[in-house]
Every structure is written in structure tokens, then in C-alpha cells.
Short mmCIF file of C-alpha atoms in Angstrom, two decimals:
data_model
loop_
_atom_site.label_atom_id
_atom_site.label_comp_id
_atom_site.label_asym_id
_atom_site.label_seq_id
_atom_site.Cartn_x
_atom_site.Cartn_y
_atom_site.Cartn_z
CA UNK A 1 -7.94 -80.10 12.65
CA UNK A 2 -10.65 -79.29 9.97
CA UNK A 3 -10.45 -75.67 8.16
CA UNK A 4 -13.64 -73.87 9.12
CA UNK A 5 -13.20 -70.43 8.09
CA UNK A 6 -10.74 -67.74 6.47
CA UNK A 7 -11.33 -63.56 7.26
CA UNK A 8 -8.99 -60.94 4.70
CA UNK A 9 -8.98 -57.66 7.27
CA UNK A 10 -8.57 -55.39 4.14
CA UNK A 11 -7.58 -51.89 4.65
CA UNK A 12 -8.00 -48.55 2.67
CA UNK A 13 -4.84 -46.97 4.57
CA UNK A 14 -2.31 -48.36 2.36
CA UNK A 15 0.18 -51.11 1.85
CA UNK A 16 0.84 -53.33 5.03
CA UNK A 17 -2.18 -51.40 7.22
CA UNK A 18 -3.88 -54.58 7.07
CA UNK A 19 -1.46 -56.70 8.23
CA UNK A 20 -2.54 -58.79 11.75
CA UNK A 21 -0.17 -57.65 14.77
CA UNK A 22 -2.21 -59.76 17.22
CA UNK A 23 -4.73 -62.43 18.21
CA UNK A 24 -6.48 -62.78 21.47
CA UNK A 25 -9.95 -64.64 22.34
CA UNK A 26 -11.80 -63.90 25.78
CA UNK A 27 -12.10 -65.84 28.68
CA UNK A 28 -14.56 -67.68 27.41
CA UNK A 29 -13.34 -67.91 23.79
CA UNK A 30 -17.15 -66.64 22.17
CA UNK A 31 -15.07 -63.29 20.77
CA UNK A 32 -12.13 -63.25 19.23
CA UNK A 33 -10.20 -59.96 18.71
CA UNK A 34 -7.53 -59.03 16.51
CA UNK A 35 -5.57 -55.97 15.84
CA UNK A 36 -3.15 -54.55 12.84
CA UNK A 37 -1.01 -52.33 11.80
CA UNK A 38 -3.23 -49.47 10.74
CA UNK A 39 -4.61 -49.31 14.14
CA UNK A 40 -7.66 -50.75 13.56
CA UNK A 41 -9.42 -53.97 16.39
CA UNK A 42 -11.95 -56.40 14.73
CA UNK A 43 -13.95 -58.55 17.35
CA UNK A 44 -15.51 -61.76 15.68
CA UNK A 45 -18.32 -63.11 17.67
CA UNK A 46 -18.89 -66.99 17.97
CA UNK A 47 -22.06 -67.80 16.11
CA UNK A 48 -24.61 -69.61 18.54
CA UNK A 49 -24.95 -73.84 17.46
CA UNK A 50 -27.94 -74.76 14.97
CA UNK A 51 -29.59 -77.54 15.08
CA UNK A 52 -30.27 -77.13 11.30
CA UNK A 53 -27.16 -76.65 10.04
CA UNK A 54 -24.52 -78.42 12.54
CA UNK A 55 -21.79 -77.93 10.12
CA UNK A 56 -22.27 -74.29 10.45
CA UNK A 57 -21.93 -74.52 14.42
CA UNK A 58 -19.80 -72.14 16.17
CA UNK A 59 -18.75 -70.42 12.98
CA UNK A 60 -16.86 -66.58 14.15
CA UNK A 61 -18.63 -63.51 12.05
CA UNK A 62 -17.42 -60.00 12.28
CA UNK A 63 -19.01 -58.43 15.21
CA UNK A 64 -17.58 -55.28 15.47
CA UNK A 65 -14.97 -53.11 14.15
CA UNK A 66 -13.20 -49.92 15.32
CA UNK A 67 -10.26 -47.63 15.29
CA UNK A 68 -8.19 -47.88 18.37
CA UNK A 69 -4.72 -46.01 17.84
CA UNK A 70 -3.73 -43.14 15.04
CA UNK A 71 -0.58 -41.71 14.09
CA UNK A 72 0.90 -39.58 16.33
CA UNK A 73 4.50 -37.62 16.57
CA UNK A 74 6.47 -37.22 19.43
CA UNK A 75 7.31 -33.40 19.68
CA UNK A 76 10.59 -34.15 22.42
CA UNK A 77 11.96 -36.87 20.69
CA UNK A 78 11.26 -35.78 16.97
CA UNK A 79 9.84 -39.61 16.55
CA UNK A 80 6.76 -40.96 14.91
CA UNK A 81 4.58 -43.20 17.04
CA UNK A 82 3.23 -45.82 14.64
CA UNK A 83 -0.24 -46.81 15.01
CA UNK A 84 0.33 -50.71 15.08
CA UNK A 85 -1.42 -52.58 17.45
CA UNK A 86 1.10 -54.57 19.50
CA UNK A 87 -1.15 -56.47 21.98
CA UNK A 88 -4.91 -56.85 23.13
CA UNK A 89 -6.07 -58.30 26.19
CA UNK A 90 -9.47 -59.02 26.98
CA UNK A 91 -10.97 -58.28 31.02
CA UNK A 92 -13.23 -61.29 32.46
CA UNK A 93 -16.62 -60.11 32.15
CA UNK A 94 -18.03 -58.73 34.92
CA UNK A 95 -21.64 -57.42 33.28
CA UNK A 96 -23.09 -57.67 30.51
CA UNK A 97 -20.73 -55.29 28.54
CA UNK A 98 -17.33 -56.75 27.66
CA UNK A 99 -13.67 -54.92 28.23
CA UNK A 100 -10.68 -55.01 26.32
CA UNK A 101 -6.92 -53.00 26.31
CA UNK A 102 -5.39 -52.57 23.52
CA UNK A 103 -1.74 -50.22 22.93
CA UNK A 104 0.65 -49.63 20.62
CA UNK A 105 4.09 -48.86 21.06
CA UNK A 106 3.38 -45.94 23.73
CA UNK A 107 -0.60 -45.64 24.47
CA UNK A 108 -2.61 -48.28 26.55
CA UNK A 109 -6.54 -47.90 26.04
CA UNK A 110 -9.29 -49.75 27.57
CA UNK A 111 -12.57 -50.05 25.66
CA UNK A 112 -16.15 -51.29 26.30
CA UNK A 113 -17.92 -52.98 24.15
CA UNK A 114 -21.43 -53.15 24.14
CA UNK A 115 -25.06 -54.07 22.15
CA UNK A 116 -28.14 -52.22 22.39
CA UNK A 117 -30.85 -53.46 20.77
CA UNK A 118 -33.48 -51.12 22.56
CA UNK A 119 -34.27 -47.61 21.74
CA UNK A 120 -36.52 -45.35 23.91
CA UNK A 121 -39.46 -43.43 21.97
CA UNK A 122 -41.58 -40.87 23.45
CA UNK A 123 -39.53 -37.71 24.99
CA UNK A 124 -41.16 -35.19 26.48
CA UNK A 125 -39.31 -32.27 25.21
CA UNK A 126 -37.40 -33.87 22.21
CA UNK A 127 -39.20 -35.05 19.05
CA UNK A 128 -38.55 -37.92 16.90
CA UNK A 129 -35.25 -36.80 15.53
CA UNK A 130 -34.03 -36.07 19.02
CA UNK A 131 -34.03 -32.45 17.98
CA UNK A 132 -35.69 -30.14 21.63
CA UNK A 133 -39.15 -29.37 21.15
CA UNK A 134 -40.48 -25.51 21.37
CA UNK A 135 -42.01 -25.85 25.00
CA UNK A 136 -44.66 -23.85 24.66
CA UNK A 137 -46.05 -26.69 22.53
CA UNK A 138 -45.90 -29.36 25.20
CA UNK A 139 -48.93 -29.72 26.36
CA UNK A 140 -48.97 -33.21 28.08
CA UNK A 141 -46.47 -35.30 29.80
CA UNK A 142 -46.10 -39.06 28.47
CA UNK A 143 -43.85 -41.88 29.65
CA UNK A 144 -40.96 -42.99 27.26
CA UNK A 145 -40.84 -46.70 26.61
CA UNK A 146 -38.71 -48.75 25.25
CA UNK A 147 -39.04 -50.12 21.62
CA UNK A 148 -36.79 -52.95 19.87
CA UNK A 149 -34.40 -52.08 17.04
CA UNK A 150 -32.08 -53.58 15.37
CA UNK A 151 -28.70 -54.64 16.86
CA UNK A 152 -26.03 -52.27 17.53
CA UNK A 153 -22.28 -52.66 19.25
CA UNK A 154 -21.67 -49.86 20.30
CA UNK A 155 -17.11 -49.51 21.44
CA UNK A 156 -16.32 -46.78 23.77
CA UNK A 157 -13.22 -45.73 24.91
CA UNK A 158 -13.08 -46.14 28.91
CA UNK A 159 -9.73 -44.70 29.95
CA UNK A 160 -6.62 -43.60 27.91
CA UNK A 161 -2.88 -45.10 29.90
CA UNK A 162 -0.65 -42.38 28.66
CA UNK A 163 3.10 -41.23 29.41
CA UNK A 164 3.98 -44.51 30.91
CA UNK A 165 6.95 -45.83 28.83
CA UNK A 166 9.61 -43.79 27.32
CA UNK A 167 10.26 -47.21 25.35
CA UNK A 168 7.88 -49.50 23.01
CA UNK A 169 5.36 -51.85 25.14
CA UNK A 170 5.80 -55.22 23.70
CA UNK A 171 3.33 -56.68 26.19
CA UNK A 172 0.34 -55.97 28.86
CA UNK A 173 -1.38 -58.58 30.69
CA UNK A 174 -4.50 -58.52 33.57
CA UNK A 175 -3.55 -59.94 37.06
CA UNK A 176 -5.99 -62.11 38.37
CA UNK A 177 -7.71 -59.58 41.14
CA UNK A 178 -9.24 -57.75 38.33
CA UNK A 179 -8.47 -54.55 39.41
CA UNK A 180 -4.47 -54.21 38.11
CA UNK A 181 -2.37 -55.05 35.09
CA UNK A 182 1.05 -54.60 34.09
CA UNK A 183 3.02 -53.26 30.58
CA UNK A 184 6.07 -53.94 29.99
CA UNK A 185 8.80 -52.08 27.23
CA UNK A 186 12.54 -52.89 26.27
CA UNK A 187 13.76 -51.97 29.59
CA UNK A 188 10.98 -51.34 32.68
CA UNK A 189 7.76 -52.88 33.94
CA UNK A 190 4.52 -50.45 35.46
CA UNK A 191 2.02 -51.62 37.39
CA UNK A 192 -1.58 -49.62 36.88
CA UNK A 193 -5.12 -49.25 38.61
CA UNK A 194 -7.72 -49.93 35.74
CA UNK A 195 -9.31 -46.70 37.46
CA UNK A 196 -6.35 -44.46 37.35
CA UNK A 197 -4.84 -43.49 34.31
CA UNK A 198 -3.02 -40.57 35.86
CA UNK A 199 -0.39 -42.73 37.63
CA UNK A 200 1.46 -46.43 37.43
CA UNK A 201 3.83 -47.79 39.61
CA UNK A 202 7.12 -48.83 38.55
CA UNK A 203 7.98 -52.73 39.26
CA UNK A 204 10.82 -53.54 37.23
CA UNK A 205 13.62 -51.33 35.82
CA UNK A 206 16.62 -52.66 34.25
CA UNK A 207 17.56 -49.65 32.69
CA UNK A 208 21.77 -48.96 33.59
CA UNK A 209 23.14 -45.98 34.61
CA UNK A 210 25.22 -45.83 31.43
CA UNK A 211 23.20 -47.05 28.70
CA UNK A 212 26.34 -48.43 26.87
CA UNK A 213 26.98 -50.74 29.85
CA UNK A 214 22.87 -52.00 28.62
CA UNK A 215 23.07 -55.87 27.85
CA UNK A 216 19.56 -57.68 27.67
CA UNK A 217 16.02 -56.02 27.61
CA UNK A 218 12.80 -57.43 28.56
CA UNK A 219 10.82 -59.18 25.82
CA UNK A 220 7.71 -60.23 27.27
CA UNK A 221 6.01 -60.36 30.50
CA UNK A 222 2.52 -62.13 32.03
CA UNK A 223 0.75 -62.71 35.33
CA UNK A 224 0.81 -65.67 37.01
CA UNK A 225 -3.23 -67.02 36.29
CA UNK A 226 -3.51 -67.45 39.97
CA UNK A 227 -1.41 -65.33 42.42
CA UNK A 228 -1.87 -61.68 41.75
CA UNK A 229 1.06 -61.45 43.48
CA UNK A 230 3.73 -63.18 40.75
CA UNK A 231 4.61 -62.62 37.79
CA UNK A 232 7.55 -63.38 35.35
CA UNK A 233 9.19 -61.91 32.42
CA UNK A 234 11.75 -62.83 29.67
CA UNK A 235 14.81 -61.29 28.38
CA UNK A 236 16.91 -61.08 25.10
CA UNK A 237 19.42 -63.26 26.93
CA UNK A 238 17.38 -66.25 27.53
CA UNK A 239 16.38 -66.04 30.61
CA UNK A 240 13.38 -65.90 32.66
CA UNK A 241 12.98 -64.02 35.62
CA UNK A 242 9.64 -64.83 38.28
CA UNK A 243 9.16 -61.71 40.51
CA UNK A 244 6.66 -61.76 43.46
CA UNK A 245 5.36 -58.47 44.50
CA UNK A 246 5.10 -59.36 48.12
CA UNK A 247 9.15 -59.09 48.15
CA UNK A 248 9.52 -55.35 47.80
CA UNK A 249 7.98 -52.71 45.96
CA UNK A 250 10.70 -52.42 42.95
CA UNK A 251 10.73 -56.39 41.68
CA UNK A 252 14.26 -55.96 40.18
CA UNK A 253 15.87 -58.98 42.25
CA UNK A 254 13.70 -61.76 41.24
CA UNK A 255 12.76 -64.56 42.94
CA UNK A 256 13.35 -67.45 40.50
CA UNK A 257 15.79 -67.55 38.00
CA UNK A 258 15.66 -69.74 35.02
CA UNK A 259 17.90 -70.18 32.98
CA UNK A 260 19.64 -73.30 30.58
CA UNK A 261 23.21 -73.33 30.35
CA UNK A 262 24.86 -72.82 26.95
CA UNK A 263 26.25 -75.98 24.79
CA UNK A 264 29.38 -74.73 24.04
CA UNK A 265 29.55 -77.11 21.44
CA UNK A 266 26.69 -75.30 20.00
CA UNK A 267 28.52 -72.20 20.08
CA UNK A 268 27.99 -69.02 17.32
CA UNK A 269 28.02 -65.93 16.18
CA UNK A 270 23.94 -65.87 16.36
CA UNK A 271 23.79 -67.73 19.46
CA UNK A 272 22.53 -65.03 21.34
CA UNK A 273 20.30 -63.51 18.63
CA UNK A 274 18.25 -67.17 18.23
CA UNK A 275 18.48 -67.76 22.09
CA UNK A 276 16.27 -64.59 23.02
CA UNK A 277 12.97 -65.35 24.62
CA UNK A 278 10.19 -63.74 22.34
CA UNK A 279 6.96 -64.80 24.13
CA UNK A 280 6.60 -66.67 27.45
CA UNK A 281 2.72 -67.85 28.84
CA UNK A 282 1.82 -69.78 31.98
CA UNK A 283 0.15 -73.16 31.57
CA UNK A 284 -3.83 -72.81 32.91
CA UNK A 285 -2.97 -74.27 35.74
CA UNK A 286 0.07 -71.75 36.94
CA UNK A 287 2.07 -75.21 37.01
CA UNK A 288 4.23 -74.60 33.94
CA UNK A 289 5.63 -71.81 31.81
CA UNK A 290 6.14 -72.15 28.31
CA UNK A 291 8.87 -69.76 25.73
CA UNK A 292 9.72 -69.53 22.63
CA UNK A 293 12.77 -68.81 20.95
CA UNK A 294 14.05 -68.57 17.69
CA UNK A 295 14.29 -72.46 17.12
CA UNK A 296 12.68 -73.80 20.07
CA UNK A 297 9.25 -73.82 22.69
CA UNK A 298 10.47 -74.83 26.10
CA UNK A 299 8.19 -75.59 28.84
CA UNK A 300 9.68 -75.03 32.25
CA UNK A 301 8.20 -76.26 35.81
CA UNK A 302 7.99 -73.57 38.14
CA UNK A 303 9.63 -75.43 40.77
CA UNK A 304 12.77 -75.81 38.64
CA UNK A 305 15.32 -73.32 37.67
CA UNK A 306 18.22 -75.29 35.80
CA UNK A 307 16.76 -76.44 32.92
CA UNK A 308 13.13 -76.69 30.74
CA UNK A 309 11.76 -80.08 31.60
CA UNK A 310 10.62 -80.06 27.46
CA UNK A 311 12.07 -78.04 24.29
CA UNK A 312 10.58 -79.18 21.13
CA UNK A 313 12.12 -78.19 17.85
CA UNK A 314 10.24 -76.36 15.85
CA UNK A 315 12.07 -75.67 12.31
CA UNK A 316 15.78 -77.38 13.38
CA UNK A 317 16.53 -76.95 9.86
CA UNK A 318 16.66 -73.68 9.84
CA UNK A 319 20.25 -74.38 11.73
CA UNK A 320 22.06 -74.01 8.65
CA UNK A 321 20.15 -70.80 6.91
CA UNK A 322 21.05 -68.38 9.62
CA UNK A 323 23.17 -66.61 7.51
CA UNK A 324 20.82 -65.56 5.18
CA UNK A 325 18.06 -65.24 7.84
CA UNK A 326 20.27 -63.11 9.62
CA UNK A 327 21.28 -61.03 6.15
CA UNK A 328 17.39 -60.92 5.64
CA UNK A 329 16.39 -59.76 8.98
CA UNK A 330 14.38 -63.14 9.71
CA UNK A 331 16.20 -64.14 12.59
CA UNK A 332 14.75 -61.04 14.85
CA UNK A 333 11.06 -62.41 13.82
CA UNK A 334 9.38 -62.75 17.12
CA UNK A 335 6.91 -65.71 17.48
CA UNK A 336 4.15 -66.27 19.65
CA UNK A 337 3.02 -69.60 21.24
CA UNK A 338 0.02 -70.99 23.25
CA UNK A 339 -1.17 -73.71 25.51
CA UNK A 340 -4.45 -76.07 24.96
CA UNK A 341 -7.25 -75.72 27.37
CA UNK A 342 -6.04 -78.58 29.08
CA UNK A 343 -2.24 -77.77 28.58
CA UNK A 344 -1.52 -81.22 27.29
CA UNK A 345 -0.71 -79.79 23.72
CA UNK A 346 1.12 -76.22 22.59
CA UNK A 347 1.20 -74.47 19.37
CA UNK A 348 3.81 -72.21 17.48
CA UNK A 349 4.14 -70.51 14.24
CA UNK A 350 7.11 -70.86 11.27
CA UNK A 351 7.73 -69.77 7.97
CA UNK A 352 5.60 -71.12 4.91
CA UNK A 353 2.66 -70.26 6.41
CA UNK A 354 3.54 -73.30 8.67
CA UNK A 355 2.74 -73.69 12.09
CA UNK A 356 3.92 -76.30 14.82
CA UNK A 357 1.77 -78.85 17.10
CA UNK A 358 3.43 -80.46 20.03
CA UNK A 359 1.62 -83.05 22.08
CA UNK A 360 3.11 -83.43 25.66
CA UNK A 361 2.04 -86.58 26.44
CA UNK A 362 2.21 -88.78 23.16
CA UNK A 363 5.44 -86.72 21.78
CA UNK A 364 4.24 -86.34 18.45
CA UNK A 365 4.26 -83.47 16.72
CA UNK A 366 2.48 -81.95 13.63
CA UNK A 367 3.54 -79.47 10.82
CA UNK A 368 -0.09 -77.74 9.66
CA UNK A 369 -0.24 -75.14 6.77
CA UNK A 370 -2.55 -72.28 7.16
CA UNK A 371 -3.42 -71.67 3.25
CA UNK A 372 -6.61 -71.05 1.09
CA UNK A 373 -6.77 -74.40 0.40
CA UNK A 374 -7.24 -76.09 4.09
CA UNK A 375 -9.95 -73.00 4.87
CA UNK A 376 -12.42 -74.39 3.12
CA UNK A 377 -15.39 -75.79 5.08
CA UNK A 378 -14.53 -79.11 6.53
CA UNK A 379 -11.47 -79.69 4.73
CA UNK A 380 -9.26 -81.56 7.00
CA UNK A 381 -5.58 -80.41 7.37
CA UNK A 382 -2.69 -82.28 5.52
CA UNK A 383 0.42 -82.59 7.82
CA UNK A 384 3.43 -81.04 5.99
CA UNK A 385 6.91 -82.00 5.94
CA UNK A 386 10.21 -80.05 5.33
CA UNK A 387 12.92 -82.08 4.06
CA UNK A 388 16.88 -81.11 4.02
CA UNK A 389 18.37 -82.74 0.93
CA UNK A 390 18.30 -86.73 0.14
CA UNK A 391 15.04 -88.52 -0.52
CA UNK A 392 12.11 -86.63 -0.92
CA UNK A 393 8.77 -87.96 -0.48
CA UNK A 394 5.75 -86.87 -2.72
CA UNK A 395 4.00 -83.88 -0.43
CA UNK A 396 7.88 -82.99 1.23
CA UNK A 397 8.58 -79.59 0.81
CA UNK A 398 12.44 -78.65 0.24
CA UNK A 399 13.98 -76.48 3.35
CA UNK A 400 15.44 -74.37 0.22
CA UNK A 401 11.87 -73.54 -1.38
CA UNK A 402 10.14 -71.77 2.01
CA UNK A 403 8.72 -68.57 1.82
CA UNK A 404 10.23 -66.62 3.98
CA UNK A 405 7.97 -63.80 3.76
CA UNK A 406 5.03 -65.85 4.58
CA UNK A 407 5.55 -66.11 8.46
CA UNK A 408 3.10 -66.81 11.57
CA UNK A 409 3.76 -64.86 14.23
CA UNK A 410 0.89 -64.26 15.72
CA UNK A 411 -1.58 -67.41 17.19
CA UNK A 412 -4.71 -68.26 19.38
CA UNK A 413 -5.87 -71.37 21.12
CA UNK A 414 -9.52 -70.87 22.76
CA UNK A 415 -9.77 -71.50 26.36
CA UNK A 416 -11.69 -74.94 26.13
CA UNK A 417 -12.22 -76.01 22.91
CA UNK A 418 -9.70 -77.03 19.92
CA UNK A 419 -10.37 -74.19 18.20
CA UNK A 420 -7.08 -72.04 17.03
CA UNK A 421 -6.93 -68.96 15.26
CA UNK A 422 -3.87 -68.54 13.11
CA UNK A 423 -2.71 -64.73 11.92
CA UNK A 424 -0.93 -65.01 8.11
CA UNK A 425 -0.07 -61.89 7.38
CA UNK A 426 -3.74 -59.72 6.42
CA UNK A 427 -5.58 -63.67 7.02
CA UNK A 428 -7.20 -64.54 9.54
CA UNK A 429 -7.22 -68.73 9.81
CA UNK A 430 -10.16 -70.06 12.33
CA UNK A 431 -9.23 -74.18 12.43
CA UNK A 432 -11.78 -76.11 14.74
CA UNK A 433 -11.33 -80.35 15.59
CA UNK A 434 -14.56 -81.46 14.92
CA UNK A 435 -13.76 -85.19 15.05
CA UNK A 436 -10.94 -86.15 17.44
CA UNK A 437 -7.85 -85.54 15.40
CA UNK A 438 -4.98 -87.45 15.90
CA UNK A 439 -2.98 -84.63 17.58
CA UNK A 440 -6.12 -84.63 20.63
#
């Protein structure tokens, strides 16, 4: 992986407004959007290939910016709904504008984005400054045409998904017939029309009758790529559940359940905490499903329930810190993961600024660092180390020197290419393989 390019989303609101709460690119990986916690969405645009200047190929420039969620209070509950972006998910393109959702903890919104670059001169009964003209000076009719200008995005908001979730929506995907998509929150799953805003339909609810006798909530939830008519979701416990909608109305007896049974010898006081699912994504192919827990990705076949036929490691040394991460709140971070375009290699974040590079075919894996350093233009990216005590080798970094507070959470892999966009905190990492790297 070579660095290509590094974006600081500054912000004006105030400490931690700035800070990325998500990375998505469309389905065809030329824009990339991001959201944060003041609200705010920034689409980059992929810049189109020179032959001049082939280093500069395929570089992502702003292309748009705008302000999706505010503050607002819940009256009822006496609560504040923070403006924080949890999720964006992009619509295939079906003109020439493009589509996104975006929500926060309560609101889903849909947006269109698009460019004008066209501006019609020559109104009858408006002058130049659009102002209306006093008719009894019109004297002759003339046909407005169309001049160029110079380029404008233009976001609107579409529709406005309100009143759906009494809890926060940690996820929202698009099913694959274009016309639906789900959000899920702690404890129940709606289905909604893109058209209707008025009304969703409620899929899953795991919400007791006594909310003491409550023992998991949902974590994350996604669309099969394929069959509109499956679709899974994770829980705090572990577990995954596939629903298919064809079964009944109200998906709350799943279809699949998987599930790996605990070591016993592996036993704890956090072993629940560092077992809960935090993201789950189906492989490109609707084949495989991949999660991520606390210490661990797992990819699991859909055609097996017992176990994950893969769980790579992902910061194993970490094994003997969760005390502290647990004093420190750490060990309720929630990290992301992704597939490749071809699904042969995934990707997950850690502390340091680290993040993790599995490939499923050769086994080898590959710590990265997303710093200042490996941004620059064609720098190519040193593979770190962490090492727990004994010998350390010149580059190793010590297990007891991590930042903590430097996390990635948040990750992107475009749909073809090895490009990956990596969220550090208010940073914005674009990496792109330019030669074959050895993890490709």
C-alpha cells in the first residue's frame, strides 16, 4: 500500500465536532463520503486519470460539503439528540444525480446530490437578477437558452425518516431491489419505502416485556447483496442471527443461527463485553459473512452455523490490558471491518493509529499505521509490529507504549480497486496499491 493522500475535516463547532463517525464509498467507489460528529457529510470525488501526471491519477478532492443533522431535544424524554452522524449509505445510481442516507441516533435523511453546470439566460418576465420585470415593459417574447457556468453541486434533502426508533440507530443498509432499506437500534429492526417517510414496518423486535428481564441488543444489521429477501443482524452476545422475510412478517425467529461455543478455559469477567459483535458485512458474493469483535474478525459461511470457518487475531495482546481498557472505557470501542473487491483479503482497525490486513488465501497478515508520515505521496507503508516483553527488534513497538486514544474505528475498502480509506480521529487516510503489494 502506498500513502496517496491525507484530508483534516476541521470544524468551527468546537472540540470533537470534527471528529469522523463514518466512511462509505459508492457503488462504484468514484465518491467517497464521510460524516462526523458535528453533523456535517463531506463527499470527495475521484479525480479523473492524467496522462500527464500519472502519479496524480485517481487522487479524491473535496467535492461537496453539507450539513445533514443539528441538535435537537427531545421534549417527552427530556434528552438531547446529538447531531453525530452514525452511518451513510450510498443508493446505486439510477440517473445522473447520486443518492445518499445519512442518520444520527434518531433521524434517517436521504439526499440528492447533484452538478449543474448550465444556467438559463433570457426570461421573459424576470431580468438578469431574477428579480420580475414591470410587464408593461415587455414588449417582445424571446426564447431562454442555456449558457455554461461554472460547476456547482448542488445537495438537497429528498425525504426526512422520522419517529421510527425510540432507541439510537447504529446501522441502515439498502436491500438490493432498490426500492427498501432497513435501520436498526439497540433493540428493533424497521423496514421503509424510500417513497414513504410517513410509515416503516417493524421486522425485528427483541424488546422484553420487562425490560429488566433485557439480555443482548442488536449491534448491527445488513442486507444480504443478493436476496432482498435476507438479511442478518448481530447481537451483544455474539451471535448472529439470518432472517428471511419470506418466513413471516415479524423476523423475530430467525432462520440461521450462528453462533461459536464458549472456551471455558477462556473464561472471564469481560468475556461477554469483548465477545459482542460490533459490525458484521456480507462478502460480495453473499457467500460469506464477516464480524468483528473486540479481539477478533471472523468470517462465517452461510451454510454453517457452529463455528466461523476463519477468526484472525487482530491485537491478541491486548488479552492482558483488559483491565485497564475496561477502567478506561476502551473495551466498548466498536470497530468496523471490510472485505476486498474480490473478498480474498479483509481489513480492521486497532489502537495506535494501527490497522489490520488479513489475506485469506496466503494467511499472512499485515499491521499498517495510518500517520502523517506514510500520507505523503508515494510513500510506501512500513509494516508495524507490537511486541509483549523479551527481545525487541529495531521498528517493534512495546504493547505498553500504544496510544490508546488514537483508535480506528471507522474504515473503507472501494468496490474494485485497492484503494482504502482509513478514519483517525478528524483524518481522513486515502492508501491506494499502485504496484502489487505483497498483501495483493
Amino acid at each position: 500500500m502506498e500513502g496517496e493522500s491525507i484530508y483534516e475535516v476541521d470544524s468551527e463547532d468546537g472540540v470533537g465536532a470534527d471528529i469522523i463517525s463514518t466512511v462509505e464509498f459508492n457503488h462504484t467507489g468514484e465518491l467517497l463520503a464521510t460524516g462526523d460528529k458535528g453533523g456535517r457529510v463531506v463527499i470527495f470525488q475521484r479525480e479523473p486519470e492524467s496522462k500527464n501526471e500519472p502519479y496524480n491519477q485517481g487522487e479524491y478532492n473535496v467535492y461537496s460539503t453539507f450539513q445533514s443533522h443539528e441538535p435537537e431535544f427531545d421534549y417527552l424524554k427530556s434528552l438531547e439528540i446529538e447531531e453525530k452522524i452514525n452511518k451513510i449509505k450510498w443508493l446505486p445510481q439510477q440517473n445522473a444525480a447520486h443518492s445518499l442516507l445519512s442518520t444520527n441516533d434518531k433521524t434517517i435523511k436521504l439526499w440528492k446530490v447533484t452538478e449543474r453546470d448550465k444556467r438559463p439566460e433570457g426570461y421573459n418576465l424576470k431580468d438578469e437578477e431574477g428579480k420580475l420585470k414591470d410587464l408593461s415593459t415587455v414588449t417582445s417574447l424571446q426564447v431562454p437558452v442555456l449558457k455554461p457556468m461554472d460547476l456547482m453541486v448542488e445537495v438537497t434533502p429528498r425525504r426526512i425518516f422520522a419517529n421510527g426508533h425510540t432507541y439510537h440507530v447504529n446501522s441502515i443498509s439498502v436491500n438490493s431491489d432498490c426500492e427498501t432499506y432497513m435501520s436498526a437500534d439497540d433493540l428493533r429492526i424497521n423496514l421503509w419505502h424510500l417513497a414513504i417517510t410517513d410509515r416503516s414496518f417493524n421486522i425485528v423486535d427483541i424488546k422484553p416485556a420487562n425490560m429488566e428481564d433485557l439480555t443482548e441488543v442488536i449491534t448491527a444489521s445488513e442486507f444480504h447483496p443478493h436476496h432482498c429477501n435476507l438479511f442478518v443482524y448481530s447481537s451483544s452476545k455474539g451471535s448472529l442471527r439470518l432472517c428471511d422475510m419470506r418466513a413471516s412478517a415479524l423476523c423475530d425467529k430467525h432462520s440461521k443461527l450462528f453462533e461459536e461455543p464458549e472456551d471455558p478455559s477462556n473464561r472471564s469477567f469481560f468475556s461477554e463485553i469483548i465477545s459482542s459483535v460490533s459490525d458484521v458485512k456480507f462478502s460480495h458474493s453473499g457467500r460469506y459473512m464477516l464480524t468483528r469483535d473486540y479481539l477478533t474478525v471472523k468470517v462465517w459461511d452461510l451454510n454453517m452455523e457452529t463455528k466461523p470457518i476463519e477468526t484472525y487475531q487482530v491485537h491478541d495482546y491486548l488479552r492482558s490490558k483488559l483491565c485497564s481498557l475496561y477502567e478506561n472505557d476502551c473495551i466498548f470501542d466498536k470497530f468496523e471491518c471490510a472485505w476486498n473487491g474480490s473478498d480474498s483479503v479483509i481489513m480492521t482497525g486497532a489502537y495506535n493509529n494501527f490497522f489490520r490486513m488479513f489475506d485469506r488465501n496466503t494467511k499472512r497478515d499485515v499491521t499498517l499505521e495510518a500517520s502523517r508520515e506514510s500520507s505523503k505521496p508515494r510513500a510506501i507503508l512500513k509494516p508495524r509490529r507490537v511486541c509483549v516483553g523479551g527481545k525487541r527488534r529495531k521498528d517493534d513497538i512495546s504493547v505498553d507504549s500504544l496510544d490508546f486514544t488514537k483508535k480506528i474505528l471507522h474504515t473503507a475498502w472501494h468496490p474494485t480497486e485497492n484503494i482504502i480509506a482509513i478514519a483517525a480521529t478528524n483524518n481522513l487516510y486515502i492508501f491506494q496499491d499502485k504496484v502489487n503489494s505483497e498483501m495483493h
